[in-house]
């Protein structure tokens, strides 16, 4: 808008992005209400079903044509999205929200430093590895965390890394909404058998269906809409650094909504992982100095849960 102070617009965008993170993590915390009804697998299935339905109605992806190569990358994109959602919900069922989100951030961190020859990037990897090591029960310090839950969070991070790589290969094949709609549908196809085996007829529970609808709004529609607004005035590097702080927001929402209080050791370990993510983003040679183009189809490392 003419006459708008760029600095004020940037500050407003930071506030909008932080609000998006709180809504997103609030949705993740609220998703735990699904677990007693349908389990993590059933919760994933219902949440993806709503997301797929809404996105397909909005974008009508069946009108788009893809080459064989594009379909291959699209399937990898969707499968990684489905695996990421299944595994992070399994992790949330066993470990605190903030810890799960922090560990999951190792995926984008690995993608960011993969193939790098800079010594500084090895420092970020070492910091993250130290943080993860401190979270495992073998340290015998503080309150131990569930092994399987931590492994699920690491697996979700690996899927997130694949999601970023595959998404960049297919992003320019079609408008971003179409790619996301098809990816969500493929992800649903992966999650559905697990949901049916785990929850069975409970998937038809109206309470669970209603909660899943709310989770889809909180975890997808609202935060991603807010992010589009924020992206218009934020430099790419600033956006990346702020997103690396998402585990802090997750910890706050976990404490407020779920009464998940972290030990000093867990908070310290998370701080190491967050520092690694922030450091990697802040020192990246690829980060552009200008604002991000909100029409760019390339998927940003935003937590898609």
mmCIF file of C-alpha atoms in Angstrom, residues 96-203:
data_model
loop_
_atom_site.group_PDB
_atom_site.id
_atom_site.type_symbol
_atom_site.label_atom_id
_atom_site.label_comp_id
_atom_site.label_asym_id
_atom_site.label_seq_id
_atom_site.Cartn_x
_atom_site.Cartn_y
_atom_site.Cartn_z
ATOM 1 C CA UNK A 96 6.421 -33.667 24.639
ATOM 2 C CA UNK A 97 5.333 -31.503 21.713
ATOM 3 C CA UNK A 98 8.301 -29.123 21.964
ATOM 4 C CA UNK A 99 10.848 -31.945 21.965
ATOM 5 C CA UNK A 100 9.178 -33.681 19.010
ATOM 6 C CA UNK A 101 9.187 -30.496 16.927
ATOM 7 C CA UNK A 102 12.814 -29.712 17.815
ATOM 8 C CA UNK A 103 14.000 -33.190 16.819
ATOM 9 C CA UNK A 104 11.959 -33.043 13.605
ATOM 10 C CA UNK A 105 13.856 -29.890 12.602
ATOM 11 C CA UNK A 106 16.946 -32.032 12.021
ATOM 12 C CA UNK A 107 15.442 -32.916 8.616
ATOM 13 C CA UNK A 108 15.564 -29.416 7.102
ATOM 14 C CA UNK A 109 18.913 -28.867 8.831
ATOM 15 C CA UNK A 110 20.331 -31.944 7.103
ATOM 16 C CA UNK A 111 19.035 -30.722 3.737
ATOM 17 C CA UNK A 112 20.540 -27.267 4.341
ATOM 18 C CA UNK A 113 24.039 -28.576 5.054
ATOM 19 C CA UNK A 114 23.994 -31.626 2.777
ATOM 20 C CA UNK A 115 26.960 -31.531 0.454
ATOM 21 C CA UNK A 116 28.412 -28.441 2.129
ATOM 22 C CA UNK A 117 32.177 -28.241 2.457
ATOM 23 C CA UNK A 118 32.170 -25.397 4.963
ATOM 24 C CA UNK A 119 33.537 -26.187 8.392
ATOM 25 C CA UNK A 120 30.899 -23.917 9.934
ATOM 26 C CA UNK A 121 28.099 -26.180 8.687
ATOM 27 C CA UNK A 122 29.733 -29.132 10.446
ATOM 28 C CA UNK A 123 29.533 -27.097 13.656
ATOM 29 C CA UNK A 124 25.752 -26.788 13.237
ATOM 30 C CA UNK A 125 25.455 -30.529 12.609
ATOM 31 C CA UNK A 126 27.549 -31.268 15.705
ATOM 32 C CA UNK A 127 25.369 -28.951 17.818
ATOM 33 C CA UNK A 128 22.195 -30.676 16.641
ATOM 34 C CA UNK A 129 23.699 -34.134 17.184
ATOM 35 C CA UNK A 130 24.728 -33.180 20.717
ATOM 36 C CA UNK A 131 21.218 -31.906 21.439
ATOM 37 C CA UNK A 132 19.629 -35.127 20.178
ATOM 38 C CA UNK A 133 22.125 -37.208 22.137
ATOM 39 C CA UNK A 134 21.195 -35.421 25.357
ATOM 40 C CA UNK A 135 17.515 -36.193 24.778
ATOM 41 C CA UNK A 136 17.976 -39.960 24.717
ATOM 42 C CA UNK A 137 17.608 -41.871 28.005
ATOM 43 C CA UNK A 138 21.141 -43.257 27.902
ATOM 44 C CA UNK A 139 22.336 -40.058 29.570
ATOM 45 C CA UNK A 140 20.567 -41.093 32.828
ATOM 46 C CA UNK A 141 20.088 -37.404 33.552
ATOM 47 C CA UNK A 142 16.744 -35.818 34.338
ATOM 48 C CA UNK A 143 13.467 -37.363 33.201
ATOM 49 C CA UNK A 144 14.091 -39.959 30.450
ATOM 50 C CA UNK A 145 12.141 -39.762 27.218
ATOM 51 C CA UNK A 146 10.582 -42.607 25.273
ATOM 52 C CA UNK A 147 13.081 -44.149 22.831
ATOM 53 C CA UNK A 148 10.482 -45.007 20.212
ATOM 54 C CA UNK A 149 8.953 -41.530 20.384
ATOM 55 C CA UNK A 150 12.327 -39.914 19.725
ATOM 56 C CA UNK A 151 13.000 -42.296 16.824
ATOM 57 C CA UNK A 152 9.603 -41.423 15.348
ATOM 58 C CA UNK A 153 10.464 -37.710 15.575
ATOM 59 C CA UNK A 154 13.787 -38.383 13.832
ATOM 60 C CA UNK A 155 11.940 -40.376 11.173
ATOM 61 C CA UNK A 156 9.515 -37.492 10.705
ATOM 62 C CA UNK A 157 12.512 -35.198 10.257
ATOM 63 C CA UNK A 158 13.951 -37.509 7.588
ATOM 64 C CA UNK A 159 10.592 -37.483 5.785
ATOM 65 C CA UNK A 160 10.540 -33.679 6.050
ATOM 66 C CA UNK A 161 13.929 -33.534 4.359
ATOM 67 C CA UNK A 162 12.680 -35.757 1.505
ATOM 68 C CA UNK A 163 9.524 -33.633 1.305
ATOM 69 C CA UNK A 164 11.619 -30.482 0.763
ATOM 70 C CA UNK A 165 13.812 -32.088 -1.919
ATOM 71 C CA UNK A 166 10.904 -33.720 -3.781
ATOM 72 C CA UNK A 167 8.769 -30.608 -3.438
ATOM 73 C CA UNK A 168 11.392 -28.459 -5.116
ATOM 74 C CA UNK A 169 11.514 -30.887 -8.053
ATOM 75 C CA UNK A 170 7.754 -30.832 -8.616
ATOM 76 C CA UNK A 171 6.954 -27.291 -7.433
ATOM 77 C CA UNK A 172 7.075 -25.641 -10.861
ATOM 78 C CA UNK A 173 5.045 -28.352 -12.593
ATOM 79 C CA UNK A 174 1.775 -26.744 -11.495
ATOM 80 C CA UNK A 175 0.418 -24.031 -9.181
ATOM 81 C CA UNK A 176 1.428 -24.668 -5.578
ATOM 82 C CA UNK A 177 -2.126 -25.374 -4.409
ATOM 83 C CA UNK A 178 -2.551 -28.158 -6.970
ATOM 84 C CA UNK A 179 0.739 -29.777 -5.969
ATOM 85 C CA UNK A 180 -0.222 -29.583 -2.296
ATOM 86 C CA UNK A 181 -3.718 -30.971 -2.946
ATOM 87 C CA UNK A 182 -2.357 -33.989 -4.818
ATOM 88 C CA UNK A 183 0.395 -34.442 -2.243
ATOM 89 C CA UNK A 184 -2.183 -34.482 0.566
ATOM 90 C CA UNK A 185 -4.275 -37.036 -1.339
ATOM 91 C CA UNK A 186 -1.274 -39.316 -1.846
ATOM 92 C CA UNK A 187 -0.377 -38.857 1.826
ATOM 93 C CA UNK A 188 -3.927 -39.893 2.734
ATOM 94 C CA UNK A 189 -3.515 -43.025 0.623
ATOM 95 C CA UNK A 190 -0.432 -43.940 2.662
ATOM 96 C CA UNK A 191 -2.046 -43.192 6.032
ATOM 97 C CA UNK A 192 -5.430 -44.798 5.367
ATOM 98 C CA UNK A 193 -4.401 -48.474 5.799
ATOM 99 C CA UNK A 194 -2.664 -47.655 9.088
ATOM 100 C CA UNK A 195 -5.708 -45.721 10.280
ATOM 101 C CA UNK A 196 -8.143 -48.492 9.362
ATOM 102 C CA UNK A 197 -6.046 -51.219 11.009
ATOM 103 C CA UNK A 198 -5.465 -49.115 14.134
ATOM 104 C CA UNK A 199 -8.858 -47.454 14.621
ATOM 105 C CA UNK A 200 -11.293 -49.478 12.516
ATOM 106 C CA UNK A 201 -14.883 -48.263 12.777
ATOM 107 C CA UNK A 202 -13.804 -45.591 15.278
ATOM 108 C CA UNK A 203 -12.789 -43.501 12.263
#
